[in-house]
Every structure is written in C-alpha cells, then in structure tokens.
Coordinates of C-alpha atoms and ligand atoms in Angstrom, one line a residue:
M28 CA 85.4 148.5 91.8
T29 CA 85.4 149.3 95.7
V30 CA 84.0 152.6 96.7
S31 CA 85.1 154.7 99.7
R32 CA 82.3 154.9 102.5
R33 CA 82.4 158.5 102.2
T34 CA 81.5 158.7 98.6
L35 CA 78.5 156.3 99.0
L36 CA 77.2 157.5 102.3
A37 CA 77.7 161.1 101.4
G38 CA 75.5 160.2 98.4
A39 CA 72.7 159.1 100.6
T40 CA 69.8 161.4 101.2
G41 CA 70.2 163.5 104.3
A42 CA 67.5 161.7 106.3
S43 CA 69.0 158.4 105.8
V44 CA 72.1 159.1 107.8
L45 CA 71.0 157.8 111.3
A46 CA 72.7 158.0 114.5
L47 CA 73.1 154.4 115.5
A48 CA 74.6 152.4 118.4
A49 CA 77.7 150.4 117.3
C50 CA 76.9 146.8 116.1
T51 CA 79.3 144.0 116.2
P52 CA 79.8 142.5 112.7
E53 CA 79.7 138.8 112.4
R54 CA 83.0 136.9 112.4
P55 CA 84.5 136.8 109.1
T56 CA 87.0 134.0 108.2
P57 CA 90.8 134.9 107.5
T58 CA 92.4 133.6 104.4
P59 CA 93.2 130.1 104.9
A60 CA 97.1 129.6 104.8
P61 CA 98.4 126.3 103.6
T62 CA 99.7 124.1 106.3
T63 CA 103.2 122.7 105.4
T64 CA 104.3 119.4 106.9
P65 CA 107.8 118.1 107.0
P66 CA 108.3 115.7 104.1
V67 CA 109.4 112.8 106.2
D68 CA 106.8 110.3 105.0
P69 CA 106.4 110.3 101.2
L70 CA 102.6 109.6 101.7
R71 CA 102.2 112.7 103.8
P72 CA 101.4 115.9 101.7
V73 CA 103.8 118.8 101.4
S74 CA 100.9 121.0 102.4
I75 CA 97.1 121.1 102.8
R76 CA 94.7 124.1 102.6
R77 CA 91.1 123.8 103.9
S78 CA 87.9 125.8 103.8
D79 CA 85.9 126.7 106.9
W80 CA 82.4 127.5 105.7
T81 CA 81.1 126.0 108.9
G82 CA 82.6 128.6 111.0
D83 CA 82.1 131.5 108.6
G84 CA 79.6 134.1 110.0
F85 CA 78.8 135.5 106.6
A86 CA 77.9 132.2 105.0
Q87 CA 76.5 130.2 108.2
G88 CA 76.8 126.9 106.2
A89 CA 77.3 126.1 102.6
T90 CA 74.0 125.2 100.8
S91 CA 70.3 125.2 101.3
F92 CA 68.2 122.0 101.0
L93 CA 64.7 120.7 101.5
P94 CA 64.3 118.8 104.7
V95 CA 61.7 116.0 105.0
G96 CA 58.1 117.5 104.7
E97 CA 59.0 120.6 102.8
T98 CA 58.5 121.4 99.2
P99 CA 60.2 123.5 96.5
D100 CA 57.3 126.1 97.1
R101 CA 59.3 127.2 100.1
R102 CA 61.9 128.5 98.0
D103 CA 59.3 130.8 96.1
D104 CA 58.1 131.8 99.6
L105 CA 61.7 133.0 100.4
A106 CA 61.9 134.8 97.0
A107 CA 58.7 136.6 97.1
P108 CA 59.1 140.4 96.6
V109 CA 58.1 142.6 99.6
D110 CA 56.2 145.9 99.0
D111 CA 57.6 146.0 95.4
R112 CA 60.7 147.3 97.1
L113 CA 62.6 144.4 98.5
F114 CA 63.8 141.5 96.2
F115 CA 65.3 138.3 97.2
A116 CA 68.0 136.3 95.3
G117 CA 70.7 133.8 96.2
E118 CA 70.9 129.9 95.6
A119 CA 68.2 129.2 98.3
T120 CA 65.7 131.1 96.2
S121 CA 66.3 129.0 93.1
R122 CA 63.7 126.3 92.3
T123 CA 65.8 125.1 89.2
A124 CA 69.2 124.7 90.6
P125 CA 69.2 125.3 94.4
S126 CA 72.6 125.0 96.3
S127 CA 74.7 125.8 93.1
L128 CA 76.4 128.5 91.2
E129 CA 73.7 128.1 88.5
G130 CA 71.1 128.6 91.2
A131 CA 72.9 131.9 92.2
R132 CA 73.1 133.1 88.6
E133 CA 69.5 132.3 87.7
S134 CA 68.1 133.9 90.9
G135 CA 70.2 137.1 90.4
E136 CA 68.8 137.4 86.9
R137 CA 65.2 136.8 88.2
A138 CA 65.4 139.2 91.0
A139 CA 67.0 142.0 88.8
E140 CA 64.2 141.4 86.3
E141 CA 61.5 141.8 88.9
L142 CA 63.1 145.0 90.2
L143 CA 63.6 146.5 86.8
A144 CA 59.9 145.9 85.9
L145 CA 59.0 148.4 88.6
A146 CA 62.0 150.9 89.1
E147 CA 61.8 154.3 87.6
E148 CA 64.4 156.5 86.2
G149 CA 66.8 158.0 88.6
E150 CA 66.1 155.6 91.4
R151 CA 68.9 154.5 93.7
I152 CA 69.3 150.7 94.1
A153 CA 71.2 148.5 96.3
V154 CA 72.3 145.0 96.1
V155 CA 73.2 143.4 99.5
G156 CA 75.9 140.8 99.1
A157 CA 78.6 140.3 96.5
G158 CA 78.5 136.8 95.8
L159 CA 77.5 135.4 92.3
A160 CA 73.7 136.3 92.7
G161 CA 74.6 139.7 93.8
A162 CA 77.1 140.4 91.1
I163 CA 74.7 139.1 88.4
A164 CA 71.9 141.2 89.7
A165 CA 74.0 144.4 90.0
R166 CA 75.3 143.9 86.4
R167 CA 71.9 143.6 85.0
I168 CA 70.6 146.5 86.8
R169 CA 73.6 148.7 86.0
D170 CA 73.3 147.7 82.4
A171 CA 69.7 148.9 82.4
G172 CA 71.0 152.4 83.4
F173 CA 70.4 152.6 87.1
E174 CA 72.7 153.7 89.8
V175 CA 73.5 150.7 91.8
Y176 CA 75.5 150.1 95.0
V177 CA 76.6 146.6 96.2
I178 CA 76.9 146.3 99.9
E179 CA 79.2 143.5 101.1
A180 CA 80.0 142.3 104.7
R181 CA 83.4 140.9 103.8
E182 CA 86.5 142.6 102.7
R183 CA 86.4 140.6 99.4
V184 CA 83.8 139.7 96.9
G185 CA 82.7 136.3 95.6
G186 CA 80.9 135.0 98.7
R187 CA 80.9 131.2 98.4
I188 CA 83.2 131.4 95.4
R189 CA 86.5 131.7 97.2
T190 CA 89.5 131.6 94.7
V191 CA 93.1 131.8 96.3
D192 CA 96.4 131.4 94.7
G193 CA 97.8 127.8 94.6
A194 CA 101.3 126.8 94.3
G195 CA 100.5 125.0 91.0
Q196 CA 99.1 126.0 87.7
Q197 CA 95.5 126.4 88.8
P198 CA 94.4 128.5 91.8
D199 CA 92.7 126.7 94.7
E200 CA 88.8 127.0 94.8
L201 CA 87.9 126.7 98.4
G202 CA 84.2 127.2 97.8
A203 CA 82.4 126.1 94.6
L204 CA 84.7 124.3 92.3
W205 CA 82.7 122.5 89.5
L206 CA 79.8 123.0 87.2
R207 CA 77.4 120.5 85.6
E208 CA 77.2 120.1 81.8
G209 CA 73.4 120.4 80.9
R210 CA 72.0 122.2 83.9
D211 CA 74.9 124.8 84.1
D212 CA 75.3 125.4 80.3
V213 CA 74.4 129.2 80.4
L214 CA 77.0 129.7 83.2
L215 CA 79.6 127.6 81.5
A216 CA 79.2 129.8 78.3
A217 CA 79.5 132.9 80.3
L218 CA 82.8 131.6 82.1
E219 CA 84.2 130.6 78.6
E220 CA 83.5 134.1 77.4
A221 CA 85.1 135.5 80.4
G222 CA 88.2 133.4 79.9
V223 CA 87.7 131.3 82.9
E224 CA 88.8 127.8 81.8
T225 CA 86.9 124.6 83.1
E226 CA 88.0 121.2 82.5
L227 CA 85.8 118.0 82.2
L228 CA 86.2 115.3 84.9
P229 CA 85.1 112.4 82.5
R230 CA 86.4 109.3 84.4
T231 CA 85.7 108.3 88.0
S232 CA 87.6 105.6 89.8
V233 CA 85.4 104.0 92.5
R234 CA 87.0 102.0 95.3
A235 CA 85.4 99.8 98.1
E236 CA 87.6 98.8 101.0
D237 CA 88.8 95.6 99.3
R238 CA 88.5 96.1 95.6
E239 CA 88.0 98.5 92.7
L240 CA 84.5 98.7 91.3
D241 CA 83.8 99.1 87.5
A242 CA 82.7 102.7 87.1
G243 CA 80.1 102.2 84.4
T244 CA 78.4 99.5 86.2
T245 CA 78.5 101.4 89.5
A246 CA 77.1 104.5 87.9
E247 CA 74.2 102.6 86.5
A248 CA 73.6 100.7 89.9
V249 CA 73.5 104.1 91.8
E250 CA 71.1 105.5 89.0
M251 CA 68.8 102.5 89.2
L252 CA 68.8 102.7 93.0
A253 CA 68.0 106.6 92.8
G254 CA 65.0 105.5 90.5
S255 CA 63.9 103.0 93.2
V256 CA 64.1 105.5 96.1
A257 CA 62.0 108.0 94.1
A258 CA 59.5 105.3 93.4
A259 CA 59.4 104.2 97.1
A260 CA 58.9 107.9 98.2
A261 CA 56.1 108.4 95.6
E262 CA 54.2 105.4 96.9
V263 CA 53.6 106.9 100.3
A264 CA 51.1 109.7 101.0
F265 CA 53.8 111.6 103.4
D266 CA 57.3 112.6 102.7
L267 CA 60.1 110.6 104.3
P268 CA 63.9 111.0 104.5
V269 CA 66.2 109.5 101.8
S270 CA 67.4 107.0 104.4
G271 CA 63.7 106.0 105.3
A272 CA 62.9 105.5 101.5
L273 CA 66.0 103.3 101.2
A274 CA 64.9 101.4 104.3
R275 CA 61.5 100.8 102.5
L276 CA 63.2 98.9 99.7
A277 CA 63.7 95.2 100.3
P278 CA 66.8 94.6 102.6
L279 CA 69.8 95.6 100.6
D280 CA 72.0 92.7 99.6
E281 CA 75.7 92.9 100.3
T282 CA 76.6 90.6 97.3
P283 CA 78.4 92.6 94.5
I284 CA 76.8 92.6 91.3
G285 CA 79.5 91.5 88.7
E286 CA 82.3 94.0 88.9
G287 CA 80.0 96.8 90.3
P288 CA 78.8 97.5 93.9
S289 CA 76.5 95.4 96.0
P290 CA 73.1 97.0 96.4
R291 CA 74.2 98.1 99.9
E292 CA 77.3 99.7 98.6
A293 CA 75.2 101.6 95.9
A294 CA 72.9 103.0 98.5
A295 CA 75.9 104.2 100.4
L296 CA 77.4 105.8 97.2
L297 CA 73.9 107.4 96.3
T298 CA 73.6 109.0 99.9
D299 CA 77.2 110.3 99.6
A300 CA 76.5 111.7 96.1
L301 CA 73.4 113.5 97.5
G302 CA 75.4 114.8 100.3
I303 CA 78.0 116.4 98.1
D304 CA 75.1 118.0 96.0
T305 CA 73.0 119.3 99.0
G306 CA 75.4 119.3 102.0
A307 CA 72.8 117.4 103.9
E308 CA 72.7 113.9 105.5
A309 CA 70.3 111.3 104.0
R310 CA 68.4 111.2 107.3
R311 CA 67.4 114.8 106.9
L312 CA 66.8 115.2 103.2
S313 CA 63.3 114.9 101.6
A314 CA 63.1 111.7 99.5
R315 CA 60.1 113.2 97.5
Y316 CA 62.1 116.2 96.2
S317 CA 65.9 115.8 96.6
L318 CA 66.1 113.3 93.9
D319 CA 64.3 115.7 91.6
E320 CA 66.7 118.4 92.5
R321 CA 69.7 116.1 91.9
P322 CA 72.0 117.4 89.0
T323 CA 73.2 114.6 86.7
G324 CA 75.4 116.0 84.1
D325 CA 79.1 115.5 83.9
R326 CA 81.2 117.8 86.1
K327 CA 83.5 120.4 84.8
L328 CA 86.1 121.8 87.2
S329 CA 87.1 125.5 87.3
V330 CA 90.8 125.8 86.7
G331 CA 90.8 129.4 85.6
G332 CA 89.5 130.9 89.0
L333 CA 85.9 131.6 89.4
Q334 CA 86.5 134.7 91.3
R335 CA 87.7 136.4 88.0
Y336 CA 84.2 136.1 86.6
V337 CA 82.7 137.8 89.7
D338 CA 85.3 140.6 89.4
L339 CA 84.3 141.0 85.8
L340 CA 80.6 141.3 86.5
L341 CA 81.3 143.9 89.2
D342 CA 83.7 145.9 87.0
G343 CA 82.8 149.6 87.2
I344 CA 80.2 149.0 89.8
D345 CA 80.5 150.6 93.3
V346 CA 81.0 148.0 96.0
L347 CA 81.2 148.9 99.6
Q348 CA 83.1 146.2 101.2
S349 CA 83.6 145.3 105.0
S350 CA 80.0 146.7 105.5
A351 CA 77.5 144.1 106.9
V352 CA 73.8 145.1 106.7
T353 CA 72.4 144.5 110.0
A354 CA 68.8 146.0 109.6
V355 CA 66.5 146.6 106.6
Q356 CA 63.9 149.3 107.5
R357 CA 60.9 149.4 105.3
E358 CA 59.7 153.0 104.9
E359 CA 56.6 154.0 102.8
A360 CA 58.6 155.1 99.8
S361 CA 62.1 153.9 100.5
L362 CA 64.2 151.3 102.3
G363 CA 66.8 152.1 104.9
L364 CA 69.9 149.8 105.2
R365 CA 71.6 150.0 108.5
L366 CA 75.2 148.7 108.4
G367 CA 77.3 147.1 111.2
T368 CA 79.6 150.1 111.2
G369 CA 76.8 152.3 112.6
E370 CA 76.2 154.0 109.2
S371 CA 73.1 153.7 107.2
L372 CA 71.8 154.5 103.7
T373 CA 68.5 155.0 102.0
V374 CA 67.7 153.5 98.7
D375 CA 64.4 153.1 96.5
R376 CA 64.8 149.4 96.1
A377 CA 67.1 146.5 97.0
V378 CA 68.0 143.0 96.2
L379 CA 69.0 141.0 99.2
T380 CA 71.2 138.0 98.3
V381 CA 72.6 136.9 101.7
P382 CA 72.8 133.3 102.4
L383 CA 70.0 131.3 104.0
G384 CA 72.1 130.7 107.0
V385 CA 72.4 134.4 107.7
L386 CA 68.7 135.0 107.3
K387 CA 67.9 132.1 109.6
S388 CA 70.4 133.2 112.3
G389 CA 68.7 136.6 112.5
G390 CA 71.9 138.3 111.2
I391 CA 69.7 141.0 109.7
T392 CA 66.6 142.3 111.5
F393 CA 63.7 143.5 109.5
E394 CA 61.6 146.4 110.5
P395 CA 58.7 145.9 110.3
E396 CA 59.2 142.1 110.2
L397 CA 59.1 140.2 107.0
P398 CA 55.7 139.1 105.7
L399 CA 54.7 135.5 106.8
T400 CA 55.4 134.1 103.4
N401 CA 59.1 134.9 103.5
R402 CA 59.4 134.0 107.1
R403 CA 57.7 130.6 106.1
G404 CA 60.4 130.1 103.5
I405 CA 63.3 131.1 105.9
A406 CA 62.1 128.7 108.6
A407 CA 61.1 125.8 106.3
L408 CA 64.5 125.5 104.2
A409 CA 67.5 123.9 105.9
V410 CA 71.3 124.6 105.8
G411 CA 73.7 122.1 104.5
Y412 CA 77.4 121.9 105.1
L413 CA 80.4 121.4 102.6
E414 CA 84.1 121.7 103.1
T415 CA 87.0 121.4 100.7
V416 CA 90.7 120.4 101.2
W417 CA 93.4 120.9 98.7
V418 CA 96.3 118.5 99.2
R419 CA 99.6 119.1 97.6
Y420 CA 102.4 116.6 97.0
S421 CA 105.9 117.4 95.6
E422 CA 105.2 114.6 93.3
P423 CA 102.4 112.1 92.6
V424 CA 102.4 109.2 95.0
W425 CA 99.5 107.4 93.2
T426 CA 99.3 105.8 89.9
E427 CA 95.5 106.3 89.4
S428 CA 94.8 108.2 86.2
A429 CA 91.0 108.8 86.6
E430 CA 90.1 112.6 87.2
A431 CA 87.7 111.8 89.9
W432 CA 88.0 109.3 92.8
S433 CA 85.2 108.0 95.0
L434 CA 85.4 105.7 98.0
V435 CA 82.4 103.5 99.1
P436 CA 81.5 104.7 102.6
T437 CA 81.9 102.3 105.5
D438 CA 81.3 102.5 109.1
G439 CA 84.5 103.9 110.7
G440 CA 86.0 104.2 107.2
A441 CA 87.5 107.2 105.3
L442 CA 86.0 110.5 106.3
I443 CA 86.9 112.1 102.9
R444 CA 85.5 110.0 100.0
T445 CA 85.1 112.4 97.2
W446 CA 88.3 113.5 95.3
V447 CA 89.5 115.3 92.2
N448 CA 92.9 114.3 91.0
L449 CA 94.4 117.5 89.4
Q450 CA 97.4 115.5 88.0
A451 CA 95.0 114.0 85.5
V452 CA 93.6 117.4 84.7
T453 CA 96.5 119.9 84.8
G454 CA 99.5 117.8 85.7
D455 CA 100.0 119.3 89.2
P456 CA 100.4 116.8 92.0
V457 CA 97.4 118.2 93.8
L458 CA 94.2 116.3 95.1
V459 CA 91.1 118.0 96.1
G460 CA 88.9 116.4 98.7
V461 CA 85.2 117.4 99.3
L462 CA 83.1 116.6 102.5
S463 CA 79.5 117.1 103.3
G464 CA 77.1 117.2 106.1
A465 CA 78.1 116.2 109.6
E466 CA 81.5 115.0 108.3
A467 CA 82.3 118.4 106.8
R468 CA 81.5 119.9 110.2
R469 CA 83.7 117.4 112.0
F470 CA 86.5 118.0 109.5
A471 CA 86.1 121.8 110.0
G472 CA 86.7 121.4 113.7
L473 CA 89.9 119.4 113.6
G474 CA 93.3 120.7 114.3
E475 CA 95.8 120.9 111.5
D476 CA 97.7 117.7 112.4
E477 CA 94.5 115.8 112.9
A478 CA 93.2 117.0 109.4
I479 CA 96.3 115.9 107.8
D480 CA 96.0 112.5 109.4
V481 CA 92.4 112.2 108.0
V482 CA 93.6 113.2 104.6
V483 CA 96.3 110.6 104.5
E484 CA 94.0 107.9 106.0
S485 CA 91.3 108.7 103.5
L486 CA 93.5 108.6 100.5
A487 CA 95.2 105.4 101.6
P488 CA 93.3 103.2 99.0
F489 CA 94.7 105.3 96.3
L490 CA 98.2 106.1 97.5
R491 CA 101.2 103.8 96.8
G492 CA 102.2 102.0 99.9
Ligands
FAD516 C1 82.7 124.1 99.9 C2 81.6 124.6 99.0 C3 81.6 123.8 97.7 C4 80.6 124.2 96.7 N1 80.7 123.5 95.6 C5 80.0 123.9 94.5 C6 80.2 123.3 93.3 O1 81.2 122.7 93.0 N2 79.3 123.8 92.3 C7 78.2 124.6 92.5 O2 77.5 125.0 91.6 N3 78.0 125.1 93.8 C8 78.8 124.8 94.8 N4 78.6 125.3 96.0 C9 77.5 126.2 96.2 C10 77.9 127.6 95.7 O3 79.0 128.1 96.1 C11 76.7 128.5 96.0 O4 75.5 128.0 95.8 C12 76.9 129.8 95.4 O5 78.2 130.4 95.4 C13 76.0 130.8 96.2 O6 76.0 132.2 95.7 P1 75.0 133.3 96.4 O7 75.4 134.5 95.6 O8 73.7 132.8 96.4 O9 75.6 133.4 97.9 P2 77.0 133.9 98.4 O10 78.1 133.5 97.4 O11 77.1 133.3 99.8 O12 76.8 135.4 98.4 C14 76.1 136.0 99.4 C15 77.1 137.3 99.9 O13 76.4 138.0 100.9 C16 77.3 138.5 101.8 N5 76.7 138.7 103.2 C17 76.4 137.8 104.1 N6 75.7 138.5 105.2 C18 75.8 139.9 104.7 C19 75.2 141.0 105.4 N7 74.8 141.0 106.7 N8 75.5 142.1 104.7 C20 76.0 142.2 103.6 N9 76.5 141.2 102.8 C21 76.3 139.9 103.5 C22 78.3 137.3 101.9 O14 79.5 137.7 102.4 C23 78.4 137.0 100.4 O15 79.5 137.6 99.8 C24 79.6 125.1 97.0 C25 79.5 125.8 98.2 C26 80.5 125.6 99.3 C27 80.5 126.3 100.5

C-alpha cells in the first residue's frame, strides 16, 4: 500500500518537520522499453530488453563482494546497530548469503529481530528502502504490532527485484532472476506459498569456440579447480585475488580432458561463474573468502514474478514512494530522516536497507557521522556489477534443448556467456543473458543497435546458421 505524503508527514511529531533546502534526488532509471528490430535476418531477435543497474542512482551497482584483503567480518561491521536506534539490513550485511535474495531476506529478518528486542509499545518505526530486505523487515515489525513506515526513493517497490511484463508467458526479471536450491530453501518455500512459480534449470550446455563440452565432466573439472584455488589461497599467509591464486597453480594445460574442458578452459569457466555470483572480476575478488561464499545448489528460475512476493509482504503497510532519504540525524531519543523532497520525519527507530553503493557514494549523510565500525564496513566492501538482457524471437532459431547455456570465455570472444533458454522452461522463444563485472558495465554503456549486435554475436555458437 502506498501512503500520501500528507498522511505520513502530518503524523510526524511537530518538531520533526524541518525547514530544509531542496535537495536533488539521485537519478532513477526509467522502465526499460523493449527495442524492436526489423525481422530481416532470422538470427536477429524481434526485440531485446536490458537492465541498467550500472547507471541506476538508487542501486549504484548490483552486488557487494569481498575484495582482496578483506574478510566477512566487514559485513558484520556494516550491520552493527548504532545507538540501539539505527539498524542495518540488505544483502551486503549478510554473512551467509551476500549478493543474493536470500542474503536480503535473512538480513531483513535479523535487523527486525534486533530492533524488536529493544522497541517499546507505541514506538514509530521506519524502514528505509522497499527492496526485499526492507519488505521482510517491515512485515516482521508490523506483525509484531508496531506502526511502521517504509520510505522508498523510487516510484516503485522491489529494489533490485525488477519484474516487468514480458510478451510471453512469464514476466521479464531485469534484476534477480534465480534462486539456489539448498542455500535459498527458506525463500523458495515462501515464494511457493505466495504462488510465485520457479522452475529448475537442471541441464547446462557448455560450448567452447570449436566444440561442445560434456556438461558433467565440465562441472567436475570446475569444482576440482575451485578446490585447488581455495587450497592455493590457504597456503599463503596473505590474501590474494582469485586470478593470483589461479596463477600460483602449475601453468594451466590447454589440452582438453576427455570430452570436458582443458584446465585453462575450466579456469575461465570458474572465473565467469564467480563473476555471475558476485558481480566482480577475478583480479579483484578475495581468493580466501569468495570461494567459501560461492553458492553451489541447482538454480531455480523465477517464472511467476518476484515482484509479487514483495507486493504481498508490503500489503497493508504504508509505503512512501519517490522519497529518497538524504540524511539520518541521530538525536538523543529519536532519529530524524530528511527526504530529498525537503520534508522530514522523526521516528523512534529505523532499519536502513539501502544498497552498499548508495552508502559508499555518500548518497545519505549521517549526522553525527556513523561510528568507525560501520564506516570501516562501508569502505572495505566493494560493489559488483550485473546486467541482464531478455532476447525475444518470433520462433526459436536454435535446436539446443538444455535450460542453461554457457560459453567458455576467450580473448575477444562472446561478451555474453551465461544464458537461460526459456524455450526449454516455458516454451517461449526467449533467451536471457547475464553479464558481470567490467563486461556488464560495458554492455550497459552500449547503444541499442550495438547491444543487439553483441547479443547476436554472443549467441552465434547456439543459433542455426
Ligand atoms: C542484474 C542483477 C541480477 C541479480 N541476480 C540475482 C539472482 O539471480 N539471484 C539472487 O539471489 N540475487 C540476484 N541479484 C542480487 C539481488 O537482486 C539482491 O541481492 C537483492 O535484491 C538485494 O535486496 P536488498 O533489499 O538488499 O536491496 P535493494 O533491492 O537494492 O533494496 C534497497 C532499496 O533501497 C532504495 N533506496 C536506495 N537509496 C535510497 C534512499 N536514499 N532513500 C530511500 N530508499 C533508497 C532502493 O530504491 C531499493 O528499493 C541480482 C542483482 C542484479 C542487479
């Protein structure tokens, strides 16, 4: 439920309505419209629709990751409550499942529990940010009997969940799109209860430039290599990047192992997989910790619209949209939240769920400044990048039946190497590409014609010539 600014701000205590200079809100991203191409060449899609998290002022990136030399303790630093009034949630604060929906869910629960352990009857509580972490926290606080207001910068809820109508049976998920069996079971059960369907992606087809690789042998080779990288990282007293740990292994052979990849190809596939999970390049990722944080369960794709789950969580809760918080003022017995509109409100406690990128960019000022512990967490964690592209054909121009496709990275090769084949999942002739790190940023910066060219070039190994 959305609430009028009048209702919410009129409910604020008198002293809280401050006279403020107008602030410029950060740039939100418009709804990406599909780009339609003339169907001259059958290998060119009818339309594509891409995300732009790289240029999104209320996300400032896609994920959080541990760069070389940092430890998971920095996530606890970021999450440390301040003055028993200000609590932190969001995927970046999750030790167990960072950079994921599950991390957002788990952190929202944790922050709500921390707050509820201290809140007294009748207190006014705010949750800043209406992504999954904020929606979970708000639901938990509301269900405990408190008045809770959600303050959201965008004119929509969901944050890095971005479900838009697609032309086929399933909506397009421009942000998070799949969950992992095992790690994400609590969330998968909640989605099922909410009627949001997910479909398993059981088979992956892996192609190198010149041949198809056996999926089972490839998965085993990549797992073995991940073990070797972890062992190489554990052998040294200092942390090193994943690329550095790979370089410490004996020179990687280029001879394929049976029907599977060569060790060099396995290394390229491992760094790509880590990139998709973290949004980071191997040269930046901590070898010591990023392999531990790596999810391994089978993927389940959302085909029912993740947005619906967020809407259900927020049902009956007041959400003030288009209201970026620009400052958090800590008073002795309250918190002042200043909005980009020039308005403000006073609450007893708040949960802050804005993305790490927003905190790092100084999009919110803290008065007085945050304690050193929180600032250390914000400074130490790094922001990763992911982008998705939904590619629609009038009919399938591929014969591949596996649900997931993967391309071995090569120098100057395909930019988009991770694909989901919705034809195999829902019957729609739709392919979904996911990019990470520097390549995600590069793709986000392309014009529409260039982006379509990249899509077609990247898909070439799978499309009928
Ligand atoms: C392209 C992409 C693909 C992904 N794929 C997957 C995947 O397949 N599986 C998976 O598990 N995870 C995936 N993720 C990660 C997942 O989407 C996030 O971890 C999760 O959605 C984060 O939720 P959150 O609530 O922590 O943050 P957010 O969803 O970012 O919510 C934070 C909210 O705060 C709001 N906000 C920002 N600044 C302000 C402000 N100043 N004042 C008020 N509000 C503010 C934002 O608008 C936003 O609504 C993906 C992410 C991206 C971008």
